[in-house]
PDB file of C-alpha atoms in Angstrom:
ATOM      1  CA  MET A   1       0.432   0.002  -0.043  1.00  0.00           C
ATOM      2  CA  GLN A   2       3.283   2.320   0.314  1.00  0.00           C
ATOM      3  CA  ALA A   3       3.208   2.673  -3.720  1.00  0.00           C
ATOM      4  CA  ALA A   4       0.265   3.612  -4.372  1.00  0.00           C
ATOM      5  CA  GLN A   5      -1.236   7.042  -5.736  1.00  0.00           C
ATOM      6  CA  SER A   6      -2.374   8.824  -2.464  1.00  0.00           C
ATOM      7  CA  ALA A   7      -6.212  10.351  -2.605  1.00  0.00           C
ATOM      8  CA  SER A   8      -7.178  13.960  -1.106  1.00  0.00           C
ATOM      9  CA  THR A   9     -10.855  12.732   0.024  1.00  0.00           C
ATOM     10  CA  PRO A  10     -11.982  10.117   0.651  1.00  0.00           C
ATOM     11  CA  LEU A  11     -14.339   9.794  -2.409  1.00  0.00           C
ATOM     12  CA  PRO A  12     -14.070  11.610  -5.617  1.00  0.00           C
ATOM     13  CA  ALA A  13     -16.905  14.494  -5.644  1.00  0.00           C
ATOM     14  CA  ASN A  14     -19.509  14.199  -7.489  1.00  0.00           C
ATOM     15  CA  LEU A  15     -19.085  10.075  -7.310  1.00  0.00           C
ATOM     16  CA  ARG A  16     -22.370   8.402  -7.726  1.00  0.00           C
ATOM     17  CA  LEU A  17     -22.688   4.894  -7.589  1.00  0.00           C
ATOM     18  CA  SER A  18     -26.234   2.701  -8.474  1.00  0.00           C
ATOM     19  CA  ARG A  19     -27.052  -1.311  -7.189  1.00  0.00           C
ATOM     20  CA  LYS A  20     -27.496  -1.967 -10.922  1.00  0.00           C
ATOM     21  CA  GLY A  21     -24.128  -2.855 -10.455  1.00  0.00           C
ATOM     22  CA  GLY A  22     -22.343  -3.004 -13.671  1.00  0.00           C
ATOM     23  CA  PRO A  23     -19.801  -6.115 -14.423  1.00  0.00           C
ATOM     24  CA  TYR A  24     -19.661  -8.451 -12.658  1.00  0.00           C
ATOM     25  CA  VAL A  25     -16.722  -8.545 -10.356  1.00  0.00           C
ATOM     26  CA  GLY A  26     -15.955 -10.793  -8.072  1.00  0.00           C
ATOM     27  CA  SER A  27     -17.280 -10.217  -5.121  1.00  0.00           C
ATOM     28  CA  LEU A  28     -15.039 -11.962  -2.030  1.00  0.00           C
ATOM     29  CA  MET A  29     -11.588  -8.741  -2.726  1.00  0.00           C
ATOM     30  CA  TYR A  30     -14.629  -6.260  -2.065  1.00  0.00           C
ATOM     31  CA  VAL A  31     -16.376  -8.092   0.908  1.00  0.00           C
ATOM     32  CA  MET A  32     -12.518  -8.456   2.115  1.00  0.00           C
ATOM     33  CA  GLY A  33     -11.761  -5.088   1.208  1.00  0.00           C
ATOM     34  CA  VAL A  34     -14.610  -3.108   3.313  1.00  0.00           C
ATOM     35  CA  GLY A  35     -14.636  -5.480   5.973  1.00  0.00           C
ATOM     36  CA  SER A  36     -10.923  -4.038   6.794  1.00  0.00           C
ATOM     37  CA  LEU A  37     -12.231  -0.829   5.655  1.00  0.00           C
ATOM     38  CA  MET A  38     -15.140  -0.601   8.722  1.00  0.00           C
ATOM     39  CA  TYR A  39     -12.109  -2.634  11.520  1.00  0.00           C
ATOM     40  CA  ALA A  40      -9.638   0.713  10.604  1.00  0.00           C
ATOM     41  CA  MET A  41     -13.163   3.412  10.812  1.00  0.00           C
ATOM     42  CA  PHE A  42     -14.239   1.306  14.179  1.00  0.00           C
ATOM     43  CA  VAL A  43     -11.066   1.268  15.413  1.00  0.00           C
ATOM     44  CA  THR A  44      -8.538   4.276  14.322  1.00  0.00           C
ATOM     45  CA  ARG A  45     -10.122   6.182  11.447  1.00  0.00           C
ATOM     46  CA  SER A  46     -13.480   7.536  12.740  1.00  0.00           C
ATOM     47  CA  ASN A  47     -13.865  10.544   9.523  1.00  0.00           C
ATOM     48  CA  ILE A  48     -14.066   7.439   7.105  1.00  0.00           C
ATOM     49  CA  ALA A  49     -17.816   6.130   8.728  1.00  0.00           C
ATOM     50  CA  HIS A  50     -19.689   7.150   6.061  1.00  0.00           C
ATOM     51  CA  VAL A  51     -17.768   6.557   2.815  1.00  0.00           C
ATOM     52  CA  VAL A  52     -17.247   3.184   4.391  1.00  0.00           C
ATOM     53  CA  GLY A  53     -21.133   2.505   5.361  1.00  0.00           C
ATOM     54  CA  PHE A  54     -21.729   4.005   1.551  1.00  0.00           C
ATOM     55  CA  VAL A  55     -19.599   1.440  -0.366  1.00  0.00           C
ATOM     56  CA  SER A  56     -21.004  -1.112   1.852  1.00  0.00           C
ATOM     57  CA  ARG A  57     -24.830  -0.934   1.118  1.00  0.00           C
ATOM     58  CA  PHE A  58     -23.564  -2.037  -3.034  1.00  0.00           C
ATOM     59  CA  MET A  59     -22.263  -5.499  -1.253  1.00  0.00           C
ATOM     60  CA  HIS A  60     -24.538  -8.116  -2.991  1.00  0.00           C
ATOM     61  CA  ASN A  61     -24.438  -5.979  -6.793  1.00  0.00           C
ATOM     62  CA  LEU A  62     -21.621  -4.637  -7.993  1.00  0.00           C
ATOM     63  CA  GLY A  63     -18.946  -3.811  -9.827  1.00  0.00           C
ATOM     64  CA  GLN A  64     -16.018  -1.710 -10.657  1.00  0.00           C
ATOM     65  CA  PRO A  65     -17.442   1.342 -10.091  1.00  0.00           C
ATOM     66  CA  HIS A  66     -17.844   0.000  -6.565  1.00  0.00           C
ATOM     67  CA  ARG A  67     -14.338  -1.528  -6.375  1.00  0.00           C
ATOM     68  CA  ASN A  68     -13.235   1.259  -7.367  1.00  0.00           C
ATOM     69  CA  ALA A  69     -13.891   3.551  -5.242  1.00  0.00           C
ATOM     70  CA  MET A  70     -13.166   1.436  -2.406  1.00  0.00           C
ATOM     71  CA  LYS A  71      -9.456   1.436  -3.388  1.00  0.00           C
ATOM     72  CA  HIS A  72      -9.787   4.899  -3.766  1.00  0.00           C
ATOM     73  CA  ILE A  73     -10.700   5.311   0.239  1.00  0.00           C
ATOM     74  CA  PHE A  74      -7.327   2.910   0.574  1.00  0.00           C
ATOM     75  CA  ARG A  75      -4.879   5.711  -1.043  1.00  0.00           C
ATOM     76  CA  TYR A  76      -7.145   8.256   0.860  1.00  0.00           C
ATOM     77  CA  LEU A  77      -5.899   6.403   4.437  1.00  0.00           C
ATOM     78  CA  VAL A  78      -2.295   6.251   2.803  1.00  0.00           C
ATOM     79  CA  ARG A  79      -2.794   9.880   1.360  1.00  0.00           C
ATOM     80  CA  THR A  80      -3.727  10.349   5.682  1.00  0.00           C
ATOM     81  CA  GLN A  81      -1.975   7.754   7.654  1.00  0.00           C
ATOM     82  CA  ASP A  82      -0.005  10.999   9.558  1.00  0.00           C
ATOM     83  CA  TYR A  83      -3.018  12.665   9.974  1.00  0.00           C
ATOM     84  CA  ASP A  84      -4.265  12.704  14.054  1.00  0.00           C
ATOM     85  CA  ILE A  85      -6.910  14.740  16.235  1.00  0.00           C
ATOM     86  CA  THR A  86      -5.577  17.033  18.424  1.00  0.00           C
ATOM     87  CA  PHE A  87      -7.706  18.540  22.062  1.00  0.00           C
ATOM     88  CA  THR A  88      -6.610  21.486  23.659  1.00  0.00           C
ATOM     89  CA  SER A  89      -8.020  23.373  26.159  1.00  0.00           C
ATOM     90  CA  ASP A  90      -8.253  26.512  24.270  1.00  0.00           C
ATOM     91  CA  GLN A  91     -11.589  28.082  24.775  1.00  0.00           C
ATOM     92  CA  SER A  92     -11.526  29.674  21.362  1.00  0.00           C
ATOM     93  CA  SER A  93     -11.896  26.784  19.508  1.00  0.00           C
ATOM     94  CA  SER A  94     -15.274  25.809  17.224  1.00  0.00           C
ATOM     95  CA  LEU A  95     -17.279  23.390  15.911  1.00  0.00           C
ATOM     96  CA  VAL A  96     -18.465  23.787  12.290  1.00  0.00           C
ATOM     97  CA  VAL A  97     -19.525  21.193  10.754  1.00  0.00           C
ATOM     98  CA  TYR A  98     -21.000  20.010   7.214  1.00  0.00           C
ATOM     99  CA  THR A  99     -24.371  18.230   6.531  1.00  0.00           C
ATOM    100  CA  ASP A 100     -25.642  16.162   2.928  1.00  0.00           C
ATOM    101  CA  SER A 101     -28.799  17.984   1.137  1.00  0.00           C
ATOM    102  CA  ASP A 102     -28.672  16.430  -2.067  1.00  0.00           C
ATOM    103  CA  TYR A 103     -31.392  15.010  -2.251  1.00  0.00           C
ATOM    104  CA  GLY A 104     -30.921  13.383  -5.360  1.00  0.00           C
ATOM    105  CA  HIS A 105     -27.410  11.802  -4.664  1.00  0.00           C
ATOM    106  CA  CYS A 106     -28.375   8.872  -4.424  1.00  0.00           C
ATOM    107  CA  ILE A 107     -29.702   7.765  -7.955  1.00  0.00           C
ATOM    108  CA  ASP A 108     -31.964   4.417  -7.568  1.00  0.00           C
ATOM    109  CA  ASN A 109     -34.953   6.237  -5.247  1.00  0.00           C
ATOM    110  CA  ARG A 110     -33.374   9.342  -4.090  1.00  0.00           C
ATOM    111  CA  LYS A 111     -32.942   9.652  -0.405  1.00  0.00           C
ATOM    112  CA  SER A 112     -30.376  11.465   1.176  1.00  0.00           C
ATOM    113  CA  MET A 113     -28.055   9.668   3.653  1.00  0.00           C
ATOM    114  CA  SER A 114     -28.851  12.975   6.249  1.00  0.00           C
ATOM    115  CA  GLY A 115     -32.192  12.599   7.287  1.00  0.00           C
TER     116      GLY A 115
END
């Protein structure tokens, strides 16, 4: 993995995956890869929780775009392996929150992830 190309975001911008999949790609490697990402998400990398949940929805019918999305997350982990979260007692800190309001992002059922 050290020789892999790095990625600056967990998933490419405007990535749209469908349940229809495409040409069948071996699902065993996909399931093992998503399982590894879930382990990393629970143990050390909570910042990838959303994208791991997103790619794990397509385990039953997947194609090459799904596999490429999973590989992109691994490339992101390679690039950000030295990042960490530091908490300080500084009172001037503020919390910035973003949400997904794109109700048309899911091309299968047009539902938003944020509710």
